[in-house]
JSON list of C-alpha atoms in Angstrom, two decimals:
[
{"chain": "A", "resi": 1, "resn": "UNK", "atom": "CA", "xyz": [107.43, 113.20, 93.85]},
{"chain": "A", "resi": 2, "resn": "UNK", "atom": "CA", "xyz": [104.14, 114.37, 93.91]},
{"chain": "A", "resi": 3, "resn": "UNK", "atom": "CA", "xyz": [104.07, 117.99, 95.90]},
{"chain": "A", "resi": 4, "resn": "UNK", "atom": "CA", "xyz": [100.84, 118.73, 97.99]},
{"chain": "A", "resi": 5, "resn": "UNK", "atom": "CA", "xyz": [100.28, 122.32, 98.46]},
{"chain": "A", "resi": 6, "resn": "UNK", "atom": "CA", "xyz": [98.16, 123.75, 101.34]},
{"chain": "A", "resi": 7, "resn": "UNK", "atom": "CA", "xyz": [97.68, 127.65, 100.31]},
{"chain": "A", "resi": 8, "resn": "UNK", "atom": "CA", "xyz": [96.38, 128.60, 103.81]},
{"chain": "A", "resi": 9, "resn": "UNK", "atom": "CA", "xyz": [99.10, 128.18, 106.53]},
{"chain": "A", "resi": 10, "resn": "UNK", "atom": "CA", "xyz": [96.50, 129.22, 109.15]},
{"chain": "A", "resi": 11, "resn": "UNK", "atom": "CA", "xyz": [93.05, 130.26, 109.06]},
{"chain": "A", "resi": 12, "resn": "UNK", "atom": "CA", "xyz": [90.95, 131.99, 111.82]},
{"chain": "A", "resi": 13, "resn": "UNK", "atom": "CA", "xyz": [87.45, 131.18, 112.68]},
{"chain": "A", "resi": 14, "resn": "UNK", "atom": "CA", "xyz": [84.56, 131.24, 115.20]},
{"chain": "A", "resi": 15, "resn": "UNK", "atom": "CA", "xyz": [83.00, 128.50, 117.27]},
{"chain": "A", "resi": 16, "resn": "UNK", "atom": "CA", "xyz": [79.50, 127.92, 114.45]},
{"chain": "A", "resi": 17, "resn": "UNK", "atom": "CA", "xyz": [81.69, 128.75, 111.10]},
{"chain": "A", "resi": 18, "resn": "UNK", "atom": "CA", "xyz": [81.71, 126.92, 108.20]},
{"chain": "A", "resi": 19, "resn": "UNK", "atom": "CA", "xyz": [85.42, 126.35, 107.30]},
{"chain": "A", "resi": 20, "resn": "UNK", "atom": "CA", "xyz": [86.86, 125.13, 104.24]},
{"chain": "A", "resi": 21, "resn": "UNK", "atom": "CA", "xyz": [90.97, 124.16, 103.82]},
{"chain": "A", "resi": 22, "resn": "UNK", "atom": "CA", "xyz": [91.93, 123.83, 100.32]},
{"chain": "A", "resi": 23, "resn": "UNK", "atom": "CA", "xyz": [95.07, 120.88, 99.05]},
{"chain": "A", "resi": 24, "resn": "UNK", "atom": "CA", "xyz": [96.33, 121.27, 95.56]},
{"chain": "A", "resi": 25, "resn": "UNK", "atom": "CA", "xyz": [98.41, 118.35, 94.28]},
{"chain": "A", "resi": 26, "resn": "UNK", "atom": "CA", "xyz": [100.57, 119.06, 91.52]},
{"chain": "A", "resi": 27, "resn": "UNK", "atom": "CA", "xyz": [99.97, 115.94, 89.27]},
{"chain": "A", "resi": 28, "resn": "UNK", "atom": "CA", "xyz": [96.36, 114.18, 89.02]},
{"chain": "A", "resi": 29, "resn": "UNK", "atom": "CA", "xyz": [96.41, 112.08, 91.40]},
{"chain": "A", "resi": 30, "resn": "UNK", "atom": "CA", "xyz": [92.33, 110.66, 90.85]},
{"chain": "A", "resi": 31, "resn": "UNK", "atom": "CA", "xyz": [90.56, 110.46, 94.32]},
{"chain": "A", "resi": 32, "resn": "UNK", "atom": "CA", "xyz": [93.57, 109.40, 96.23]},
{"chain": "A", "resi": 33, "resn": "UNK", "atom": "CA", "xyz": [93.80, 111.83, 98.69]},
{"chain": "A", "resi": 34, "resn": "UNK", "atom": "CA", "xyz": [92.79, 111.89, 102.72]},
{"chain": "A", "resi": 35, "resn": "UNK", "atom": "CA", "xyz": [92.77, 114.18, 105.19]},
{"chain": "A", "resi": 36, "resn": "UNK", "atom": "CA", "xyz": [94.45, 114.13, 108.96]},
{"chain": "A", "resi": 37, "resn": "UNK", "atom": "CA", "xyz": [93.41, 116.22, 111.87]},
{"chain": "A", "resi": 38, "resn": "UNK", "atom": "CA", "xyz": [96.38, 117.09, 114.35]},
{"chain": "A", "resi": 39, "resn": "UNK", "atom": "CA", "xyz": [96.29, 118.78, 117.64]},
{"chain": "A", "resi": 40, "resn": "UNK", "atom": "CA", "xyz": [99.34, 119.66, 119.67]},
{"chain": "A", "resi": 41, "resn": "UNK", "atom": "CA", "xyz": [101.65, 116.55, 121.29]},
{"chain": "A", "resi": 42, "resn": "UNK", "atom": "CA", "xyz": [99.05, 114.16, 119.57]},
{"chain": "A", "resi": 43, "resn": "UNK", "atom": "CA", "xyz": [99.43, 111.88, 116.42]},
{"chain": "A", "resi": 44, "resn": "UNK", "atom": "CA", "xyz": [97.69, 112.36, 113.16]},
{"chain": "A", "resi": 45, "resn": "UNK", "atom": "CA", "xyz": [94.07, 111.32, 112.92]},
{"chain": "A", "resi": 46, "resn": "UNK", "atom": "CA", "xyz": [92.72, 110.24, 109.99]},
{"chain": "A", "resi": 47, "resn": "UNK", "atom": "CA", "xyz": [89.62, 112.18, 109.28]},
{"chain": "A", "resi": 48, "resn": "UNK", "atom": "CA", "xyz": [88.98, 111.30, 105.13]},
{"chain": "A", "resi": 49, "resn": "UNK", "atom": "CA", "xyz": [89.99, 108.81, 102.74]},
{"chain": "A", "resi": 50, "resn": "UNK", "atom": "CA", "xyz": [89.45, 108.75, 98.94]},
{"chain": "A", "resi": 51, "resn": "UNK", "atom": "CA", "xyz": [88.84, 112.44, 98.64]},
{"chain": "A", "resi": 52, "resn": "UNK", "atom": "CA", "xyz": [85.40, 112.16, 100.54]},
{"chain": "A", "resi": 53, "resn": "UNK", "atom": "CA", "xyz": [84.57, 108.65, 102.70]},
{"chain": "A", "resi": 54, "resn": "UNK", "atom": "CA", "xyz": [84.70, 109.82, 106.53]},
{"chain": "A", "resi": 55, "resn": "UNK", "atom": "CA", "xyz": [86.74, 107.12, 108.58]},
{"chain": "A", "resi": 56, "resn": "UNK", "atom": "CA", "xyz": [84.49, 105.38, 111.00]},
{"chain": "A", "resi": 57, "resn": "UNK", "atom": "CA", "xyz": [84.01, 107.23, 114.36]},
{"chain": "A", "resi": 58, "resn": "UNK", "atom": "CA", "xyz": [84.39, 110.76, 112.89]},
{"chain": "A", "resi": 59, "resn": "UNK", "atom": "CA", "xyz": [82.30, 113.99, 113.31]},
{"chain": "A", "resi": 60, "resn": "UNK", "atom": "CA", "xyz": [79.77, 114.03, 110.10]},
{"chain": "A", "resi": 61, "resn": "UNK", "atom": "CA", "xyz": [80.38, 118.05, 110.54]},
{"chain": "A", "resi": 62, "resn": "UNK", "atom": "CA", "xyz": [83.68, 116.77, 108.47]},
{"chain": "A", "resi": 63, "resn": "UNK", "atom": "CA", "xyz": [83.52, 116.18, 104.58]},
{"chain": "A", "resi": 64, "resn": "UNK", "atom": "CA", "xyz": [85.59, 116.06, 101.83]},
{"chain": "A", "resi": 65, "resn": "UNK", "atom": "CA", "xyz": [85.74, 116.71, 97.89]},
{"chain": "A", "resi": 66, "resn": "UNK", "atom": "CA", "xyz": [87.72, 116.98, 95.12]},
{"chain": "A", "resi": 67, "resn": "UNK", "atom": "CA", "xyz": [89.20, 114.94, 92.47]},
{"chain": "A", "resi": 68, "resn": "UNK", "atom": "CA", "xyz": [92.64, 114.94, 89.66]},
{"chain": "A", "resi": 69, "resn": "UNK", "atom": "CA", "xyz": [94.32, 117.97, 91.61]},
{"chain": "A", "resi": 70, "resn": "UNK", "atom": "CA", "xyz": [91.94, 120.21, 93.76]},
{"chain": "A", "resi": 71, "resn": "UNK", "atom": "CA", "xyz": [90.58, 119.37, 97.01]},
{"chain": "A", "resi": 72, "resn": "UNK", "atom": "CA", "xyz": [88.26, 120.56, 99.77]},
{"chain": "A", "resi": 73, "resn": "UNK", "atom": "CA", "xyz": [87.82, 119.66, 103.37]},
{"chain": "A", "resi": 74, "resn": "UNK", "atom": "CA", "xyz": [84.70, 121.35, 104.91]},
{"chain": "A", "resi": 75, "resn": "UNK", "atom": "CA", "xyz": [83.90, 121.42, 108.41]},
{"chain": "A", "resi": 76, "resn": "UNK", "atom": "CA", "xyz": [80.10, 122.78, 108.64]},
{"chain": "A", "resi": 77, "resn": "UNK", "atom": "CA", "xyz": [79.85, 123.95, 112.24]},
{"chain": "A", "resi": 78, "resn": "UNK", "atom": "CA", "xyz": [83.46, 124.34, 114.00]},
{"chain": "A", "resi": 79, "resn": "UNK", "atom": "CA", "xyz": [83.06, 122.65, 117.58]},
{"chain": "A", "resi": 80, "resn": "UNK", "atom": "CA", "xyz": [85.80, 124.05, 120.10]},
{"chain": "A", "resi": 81, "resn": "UNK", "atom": "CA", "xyz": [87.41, 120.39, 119.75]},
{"chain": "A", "resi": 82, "resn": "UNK", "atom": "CA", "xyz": [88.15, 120.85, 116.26]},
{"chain": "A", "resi": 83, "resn": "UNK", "atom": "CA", "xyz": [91.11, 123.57, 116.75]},
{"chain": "A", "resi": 84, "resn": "UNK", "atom": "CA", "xyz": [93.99, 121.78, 115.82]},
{"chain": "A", "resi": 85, "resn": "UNK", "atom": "CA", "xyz": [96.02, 121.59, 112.24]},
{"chain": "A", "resi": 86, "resn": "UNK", "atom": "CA", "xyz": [94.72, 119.85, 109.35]},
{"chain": "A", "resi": 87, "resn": "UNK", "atom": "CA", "xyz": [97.02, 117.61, 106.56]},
{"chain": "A", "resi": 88, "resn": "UNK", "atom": "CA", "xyz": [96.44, 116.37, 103.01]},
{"chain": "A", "resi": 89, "resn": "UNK", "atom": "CA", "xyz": [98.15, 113.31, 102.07]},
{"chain": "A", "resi": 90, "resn": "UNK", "atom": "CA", "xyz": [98.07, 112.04, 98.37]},
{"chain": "A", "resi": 91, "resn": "UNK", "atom": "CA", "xyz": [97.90, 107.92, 98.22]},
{"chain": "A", "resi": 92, "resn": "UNK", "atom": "CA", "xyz": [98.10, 108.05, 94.57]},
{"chain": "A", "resi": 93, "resn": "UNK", "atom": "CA", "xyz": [101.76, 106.60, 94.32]},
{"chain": "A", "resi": 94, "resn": "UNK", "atom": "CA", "xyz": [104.99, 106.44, 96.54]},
{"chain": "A", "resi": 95, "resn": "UNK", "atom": "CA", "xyz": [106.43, 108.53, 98.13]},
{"chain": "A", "resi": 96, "resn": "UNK", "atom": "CA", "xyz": [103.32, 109.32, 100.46]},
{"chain": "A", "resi": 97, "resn": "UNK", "atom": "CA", "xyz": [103.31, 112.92, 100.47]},
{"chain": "A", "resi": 98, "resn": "UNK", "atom": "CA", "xyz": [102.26, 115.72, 102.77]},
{"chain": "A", "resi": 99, "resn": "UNK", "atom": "CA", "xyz": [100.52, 118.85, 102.42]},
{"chain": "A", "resi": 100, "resn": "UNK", "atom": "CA", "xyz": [102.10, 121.45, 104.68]},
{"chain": "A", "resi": 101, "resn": "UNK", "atom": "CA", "xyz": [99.20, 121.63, 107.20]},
{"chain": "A", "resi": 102, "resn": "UNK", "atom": "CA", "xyz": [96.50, 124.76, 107.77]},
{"chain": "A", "resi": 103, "resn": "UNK", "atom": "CA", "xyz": [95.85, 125.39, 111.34]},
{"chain": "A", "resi": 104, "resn": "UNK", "atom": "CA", "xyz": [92.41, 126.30, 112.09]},
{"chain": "A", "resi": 105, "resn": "UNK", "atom": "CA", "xyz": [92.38, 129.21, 114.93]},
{"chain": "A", "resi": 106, "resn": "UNK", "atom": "CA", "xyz": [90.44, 130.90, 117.51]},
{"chain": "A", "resi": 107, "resn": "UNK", "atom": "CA", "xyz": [89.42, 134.18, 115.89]},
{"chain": "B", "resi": 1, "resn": "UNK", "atom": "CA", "xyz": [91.31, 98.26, 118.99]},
{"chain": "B", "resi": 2, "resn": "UNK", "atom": "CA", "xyz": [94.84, 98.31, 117.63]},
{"chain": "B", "resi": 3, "resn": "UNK", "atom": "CA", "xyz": [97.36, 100.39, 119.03]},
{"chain": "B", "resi": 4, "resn": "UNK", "atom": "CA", "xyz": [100.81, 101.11, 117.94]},
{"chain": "B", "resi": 5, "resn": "UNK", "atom": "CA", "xyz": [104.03, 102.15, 120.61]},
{"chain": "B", "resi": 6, "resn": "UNK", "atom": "CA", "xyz": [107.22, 103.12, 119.47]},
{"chain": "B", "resi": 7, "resn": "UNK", "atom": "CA", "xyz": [110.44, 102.73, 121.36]},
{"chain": "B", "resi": 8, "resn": "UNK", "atom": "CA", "xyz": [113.87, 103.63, 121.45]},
{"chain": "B", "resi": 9, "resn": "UNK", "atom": "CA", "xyz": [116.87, 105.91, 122.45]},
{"chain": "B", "resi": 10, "resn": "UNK", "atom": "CA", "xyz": [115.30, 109.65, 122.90]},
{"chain": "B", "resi": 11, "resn": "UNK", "atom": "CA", "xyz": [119.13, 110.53, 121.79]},
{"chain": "B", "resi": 12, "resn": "UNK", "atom": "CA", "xyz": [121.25, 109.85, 119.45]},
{"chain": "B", "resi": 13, "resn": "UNK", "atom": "CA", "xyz": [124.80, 110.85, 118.26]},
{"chain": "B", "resi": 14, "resn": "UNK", "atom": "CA", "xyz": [125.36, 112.73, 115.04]},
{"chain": "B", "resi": 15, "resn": "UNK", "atom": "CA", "xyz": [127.04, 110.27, 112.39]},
{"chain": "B", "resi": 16, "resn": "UNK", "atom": "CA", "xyz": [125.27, 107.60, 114.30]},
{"chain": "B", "resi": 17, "resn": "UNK", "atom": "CA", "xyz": [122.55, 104.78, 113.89]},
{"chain": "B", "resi": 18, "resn": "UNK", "atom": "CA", "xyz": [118.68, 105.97, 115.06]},
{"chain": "B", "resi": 19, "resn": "UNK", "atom": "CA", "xyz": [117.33, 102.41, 115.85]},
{"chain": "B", "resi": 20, "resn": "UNK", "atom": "CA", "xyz": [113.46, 102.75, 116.84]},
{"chain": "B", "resi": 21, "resn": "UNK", "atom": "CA", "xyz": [110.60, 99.54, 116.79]},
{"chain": "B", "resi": 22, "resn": "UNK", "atom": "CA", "xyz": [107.12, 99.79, 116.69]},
{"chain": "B", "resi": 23, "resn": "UNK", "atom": "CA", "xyz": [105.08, 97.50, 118.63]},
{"chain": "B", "resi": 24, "resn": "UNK", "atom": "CA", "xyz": [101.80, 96.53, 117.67]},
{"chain": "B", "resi": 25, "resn": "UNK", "atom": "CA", "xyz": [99.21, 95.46, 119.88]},
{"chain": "B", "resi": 26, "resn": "UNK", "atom": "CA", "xyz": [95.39, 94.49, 120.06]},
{"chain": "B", "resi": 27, "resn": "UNK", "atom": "CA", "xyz": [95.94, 93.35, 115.89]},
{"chain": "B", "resi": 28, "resn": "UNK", "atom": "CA", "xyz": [98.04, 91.10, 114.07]},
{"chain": "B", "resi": 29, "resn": "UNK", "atom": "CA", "xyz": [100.76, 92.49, 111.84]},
{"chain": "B", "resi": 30, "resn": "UNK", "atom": "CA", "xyz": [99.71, 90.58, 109.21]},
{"chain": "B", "resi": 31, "resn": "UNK", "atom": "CA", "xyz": [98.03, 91.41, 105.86]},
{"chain": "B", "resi": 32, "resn": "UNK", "atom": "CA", "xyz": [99.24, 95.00, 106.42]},
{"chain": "B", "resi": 33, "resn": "UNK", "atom": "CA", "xyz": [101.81, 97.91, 105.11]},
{"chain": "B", "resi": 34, "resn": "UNK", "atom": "CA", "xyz": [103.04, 99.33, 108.16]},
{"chain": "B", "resi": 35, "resn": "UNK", "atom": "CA", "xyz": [104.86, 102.82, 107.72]},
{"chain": "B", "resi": 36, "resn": "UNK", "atom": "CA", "xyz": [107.04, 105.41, 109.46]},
{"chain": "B", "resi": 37, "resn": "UNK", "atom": "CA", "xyz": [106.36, 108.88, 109.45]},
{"chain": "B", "resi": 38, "resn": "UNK", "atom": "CA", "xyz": [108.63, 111.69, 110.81]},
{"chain": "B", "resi": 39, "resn": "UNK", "atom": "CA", "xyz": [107.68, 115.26, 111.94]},
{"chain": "B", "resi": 40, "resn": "UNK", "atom": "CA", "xyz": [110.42, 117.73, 112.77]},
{"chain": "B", "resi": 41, "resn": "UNK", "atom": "CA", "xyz": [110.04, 120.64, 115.54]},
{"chain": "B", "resi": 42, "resn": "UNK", "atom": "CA", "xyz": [107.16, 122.80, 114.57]},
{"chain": "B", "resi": 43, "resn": "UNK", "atom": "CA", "xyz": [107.32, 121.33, 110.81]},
{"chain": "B", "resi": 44, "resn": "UNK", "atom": "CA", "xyz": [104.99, 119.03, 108.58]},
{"chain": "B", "resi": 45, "resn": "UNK", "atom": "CA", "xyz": [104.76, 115.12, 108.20]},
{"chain": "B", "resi": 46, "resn": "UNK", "atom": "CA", "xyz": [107.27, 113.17, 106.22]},
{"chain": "B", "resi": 47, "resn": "UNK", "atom": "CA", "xyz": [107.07, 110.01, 105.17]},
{"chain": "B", "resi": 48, "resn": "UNK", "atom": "CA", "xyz": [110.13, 107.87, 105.41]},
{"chain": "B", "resi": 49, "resn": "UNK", "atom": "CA", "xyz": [108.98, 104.50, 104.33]},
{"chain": "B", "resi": 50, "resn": "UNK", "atom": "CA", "xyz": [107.05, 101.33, 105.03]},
{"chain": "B", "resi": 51, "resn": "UNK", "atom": "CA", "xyz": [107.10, 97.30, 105.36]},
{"chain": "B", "resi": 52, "resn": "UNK", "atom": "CA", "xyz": [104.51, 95.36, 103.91]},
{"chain": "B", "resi": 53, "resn": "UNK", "atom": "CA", "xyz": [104.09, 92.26, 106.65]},
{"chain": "B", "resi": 54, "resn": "UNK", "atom": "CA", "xyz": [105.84, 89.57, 104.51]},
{"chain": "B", "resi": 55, "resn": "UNK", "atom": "CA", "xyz": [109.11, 91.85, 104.28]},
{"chain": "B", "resi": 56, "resn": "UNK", "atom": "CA", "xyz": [108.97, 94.01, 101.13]},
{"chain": "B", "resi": 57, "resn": "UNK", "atom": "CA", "xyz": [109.85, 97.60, 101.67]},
{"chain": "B", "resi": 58, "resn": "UNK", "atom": "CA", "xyz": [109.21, 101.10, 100.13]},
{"chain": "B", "resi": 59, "resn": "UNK", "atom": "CA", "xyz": [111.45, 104.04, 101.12]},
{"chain": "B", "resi": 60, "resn": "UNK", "atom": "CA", "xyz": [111.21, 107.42, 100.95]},
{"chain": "B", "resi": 61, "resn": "UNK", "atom": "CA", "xyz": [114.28, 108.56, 97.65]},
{"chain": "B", "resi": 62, "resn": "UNK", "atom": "CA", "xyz": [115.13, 111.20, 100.23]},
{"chain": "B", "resi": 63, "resn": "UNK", "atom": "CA", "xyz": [116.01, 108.66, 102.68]},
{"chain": "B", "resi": 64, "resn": "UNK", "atom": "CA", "xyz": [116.85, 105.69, 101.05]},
{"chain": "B", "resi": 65, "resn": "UNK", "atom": "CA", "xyz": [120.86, 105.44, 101.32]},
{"chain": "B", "resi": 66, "resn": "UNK", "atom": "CA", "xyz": [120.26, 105.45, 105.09]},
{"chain": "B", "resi": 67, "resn": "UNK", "atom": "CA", "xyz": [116.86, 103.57, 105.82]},
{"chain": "B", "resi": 68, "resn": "UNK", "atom": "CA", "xyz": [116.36, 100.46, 106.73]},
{"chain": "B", "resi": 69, "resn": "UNK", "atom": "CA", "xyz": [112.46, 98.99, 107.74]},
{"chain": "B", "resi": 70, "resn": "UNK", "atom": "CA", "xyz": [112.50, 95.20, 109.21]},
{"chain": "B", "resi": 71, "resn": "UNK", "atom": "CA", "xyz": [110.03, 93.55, 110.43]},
{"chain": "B", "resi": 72, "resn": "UNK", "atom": "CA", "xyz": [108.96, 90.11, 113.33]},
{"chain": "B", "resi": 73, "resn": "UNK", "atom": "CA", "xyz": [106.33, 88.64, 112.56]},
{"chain": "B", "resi": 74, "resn": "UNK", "atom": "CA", "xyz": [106.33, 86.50, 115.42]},
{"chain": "B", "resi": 75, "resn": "UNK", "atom": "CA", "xyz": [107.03, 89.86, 117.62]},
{"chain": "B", "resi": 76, "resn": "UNK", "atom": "CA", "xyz": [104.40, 91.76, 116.28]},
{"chain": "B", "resi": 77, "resn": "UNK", "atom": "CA", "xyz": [106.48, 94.57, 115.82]},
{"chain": "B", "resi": 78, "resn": "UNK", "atom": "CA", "xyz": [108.74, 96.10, 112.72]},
{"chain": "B", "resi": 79, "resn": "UNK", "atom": "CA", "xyz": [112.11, 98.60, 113.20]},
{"chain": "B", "resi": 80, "resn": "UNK", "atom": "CA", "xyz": [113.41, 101.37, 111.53]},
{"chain": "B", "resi": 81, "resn": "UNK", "atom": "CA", "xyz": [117.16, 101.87, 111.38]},
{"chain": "B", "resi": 82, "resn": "UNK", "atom": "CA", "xyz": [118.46, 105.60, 109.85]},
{"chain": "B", "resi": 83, "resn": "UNK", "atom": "CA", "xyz": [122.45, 105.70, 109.63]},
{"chain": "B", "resi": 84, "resn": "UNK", "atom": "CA", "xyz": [124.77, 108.73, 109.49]},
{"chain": "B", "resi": 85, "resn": "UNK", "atom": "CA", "xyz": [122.54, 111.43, 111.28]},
{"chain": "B", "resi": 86, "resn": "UNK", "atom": "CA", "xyz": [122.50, 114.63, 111.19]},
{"chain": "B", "resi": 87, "resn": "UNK", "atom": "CA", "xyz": [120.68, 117.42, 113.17]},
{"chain": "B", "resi": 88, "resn": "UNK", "atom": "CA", "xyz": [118.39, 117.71, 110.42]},
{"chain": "B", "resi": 89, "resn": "UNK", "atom": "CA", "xyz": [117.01, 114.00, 111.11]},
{"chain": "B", "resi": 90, "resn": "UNK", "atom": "CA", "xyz": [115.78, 115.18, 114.70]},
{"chain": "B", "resi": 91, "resn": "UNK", "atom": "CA", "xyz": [111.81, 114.74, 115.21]},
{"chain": "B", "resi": 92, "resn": "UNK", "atom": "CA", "xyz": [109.03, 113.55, 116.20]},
{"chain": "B", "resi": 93, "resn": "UNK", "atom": "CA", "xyz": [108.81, 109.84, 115.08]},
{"chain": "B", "resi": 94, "resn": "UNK", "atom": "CA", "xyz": [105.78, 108.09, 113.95]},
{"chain": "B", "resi": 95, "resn": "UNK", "atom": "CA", "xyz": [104.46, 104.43, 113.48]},
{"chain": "B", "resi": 96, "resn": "UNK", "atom": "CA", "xyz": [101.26, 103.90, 111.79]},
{"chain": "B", "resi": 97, "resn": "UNK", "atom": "CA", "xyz": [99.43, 101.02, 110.04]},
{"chain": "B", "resi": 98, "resn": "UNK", "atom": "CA", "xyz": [99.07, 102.17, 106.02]},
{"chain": "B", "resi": 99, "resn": "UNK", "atom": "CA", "xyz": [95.86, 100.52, 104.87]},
{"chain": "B", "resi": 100, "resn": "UNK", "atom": "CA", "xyz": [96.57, 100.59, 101.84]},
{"chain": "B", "resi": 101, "resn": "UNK", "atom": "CA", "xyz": [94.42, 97.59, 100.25]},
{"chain": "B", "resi": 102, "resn": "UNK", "atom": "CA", "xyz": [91.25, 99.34, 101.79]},
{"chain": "B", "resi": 103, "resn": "UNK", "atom": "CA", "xyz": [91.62, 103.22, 101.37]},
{"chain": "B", "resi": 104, "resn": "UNK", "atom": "CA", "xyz": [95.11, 103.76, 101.74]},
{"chain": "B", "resi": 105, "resn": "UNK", "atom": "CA", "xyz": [95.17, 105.96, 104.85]},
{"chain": "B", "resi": 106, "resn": "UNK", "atom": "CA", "xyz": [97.00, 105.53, 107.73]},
{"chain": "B", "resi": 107, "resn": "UNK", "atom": "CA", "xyz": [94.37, 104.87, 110.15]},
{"chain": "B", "resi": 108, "resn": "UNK", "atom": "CA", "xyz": [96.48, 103.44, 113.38]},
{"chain": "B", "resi": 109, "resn": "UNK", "atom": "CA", "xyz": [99.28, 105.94, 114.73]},
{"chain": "B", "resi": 110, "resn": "UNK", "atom": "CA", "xyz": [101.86, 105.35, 117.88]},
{"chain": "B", "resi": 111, "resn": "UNK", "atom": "CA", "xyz": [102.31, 108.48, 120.10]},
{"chain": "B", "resi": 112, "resn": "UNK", "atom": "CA", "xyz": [105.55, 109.16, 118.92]},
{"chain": "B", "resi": 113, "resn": "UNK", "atom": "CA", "xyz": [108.59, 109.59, 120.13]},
{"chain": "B", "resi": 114, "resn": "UNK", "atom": "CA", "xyz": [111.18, 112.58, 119.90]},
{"chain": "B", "resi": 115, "resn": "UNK", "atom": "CA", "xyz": [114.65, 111.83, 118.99]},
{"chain": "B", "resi": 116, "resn": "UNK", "atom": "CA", "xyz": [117.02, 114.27, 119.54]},
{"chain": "B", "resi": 117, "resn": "UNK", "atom": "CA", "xyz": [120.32, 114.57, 117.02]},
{"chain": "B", "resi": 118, "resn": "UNK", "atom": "CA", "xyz": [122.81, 116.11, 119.60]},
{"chain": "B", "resi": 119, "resn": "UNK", "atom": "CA", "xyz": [126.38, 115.23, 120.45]}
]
């Protein structure tokens, strides 16, 4: 299995920061990766597919990049909506795999 | 707009079946992979496994002796069945569409439901 590692369990920001959650993946796995956005008693959202294309309806505050085994999710100016944890998910081959989540917090 | 509910017992017995379906609604199943995902208490996603529409199945190695993913067609809806629980197999349970022939994401989600391991 592929392992997806999230280094930051949690980080802690201010309404206007720039935040960035890194994903590691511990084989190449090419552009296959999205991102999911998870607040608490909800469902995953999917925020970005294939490393970088933002899913239709979501917040262009949200990008992603990356490629082979290091990835970035940026979100430019946190909103107060956008406190919640965020997942990396490799799509490269089965089993789907799971990063184990940063939560972005109030600071 | 597509939307996904799952249903089922909230409880199960240890040693027991879990038995859950996913209904899908506002979409046709067809042309799809359609997954289940698994979240224990205050823990990360797992993926257990999915159905492609016309029946073929991936599972998760973890699971696999105990996992079974079915699908009706003429339902709109697809089941998972996971034997021989254990504590360890109580979460949060998801259903979500895996477009995997676009992006491979899993854009649709149900709400979830908890199932509880418990004698």
């Amino acid at each position: 299995d592929i392992q997806m590692t999230q280094s930051a369990s949690s980080v802690s920001a201010s309404v206007g920061d720039r935040v960035t959650i890194t994903c590691r993946a511990s084989l190449g796995i090419s552009s296959w990766l999205a991102w999911y956005q998870q607040k608490p008693g909800k469902a995953p959202k999917l925020l970005i597919y294939v490393a970088s294309r933002l899913q239709s309806g979501v917040s262009s505050r949200f990008s992603g990049s990356g490629s082979g085994t290091d990835f970035t999710l940026t979100i430019s100016s946190l909103q107060p909506e956008d406190f919640a944890t965020y997942y990396c998910q490799q799509a490269n081959s089965f089993p789907l795999t799971f990063g184990g989540g940063t939560k972005v917090e109030i600071k | 707009q597509v939307q996904l509910q799952e249903s089922g017992p909230g409880l199960v017995k240890p040693s027991e079946t879990l038995s859950l379906t996913c209904t899908v609604s506002g979409g046709s199943i067809n042309n799809y992979h359609w997954s289940w995902i698994r979240q224990p208490p205050g823990a990360g996603l797992e993926y257990i496994g999915y159905i492609y529409y016309s029946g073929s199945t991936n599972y998760n190695p973890s699971l696999k002796s105990r996992v079974t993913i079915s699908v009706d067609t003429s339902k709109n809806h697809f089941s998972l069945k996971l034997s021989f629980v254990t504590a360890a197999d109580t979460a949060v349970y998801y259903c979500a569409r895996l477009n995997w022939n676009d992006y491979r994401g899993l854009d649709y989600w149900g709400q979830g439901t908890l199932v509880t391991v418990s004698s």
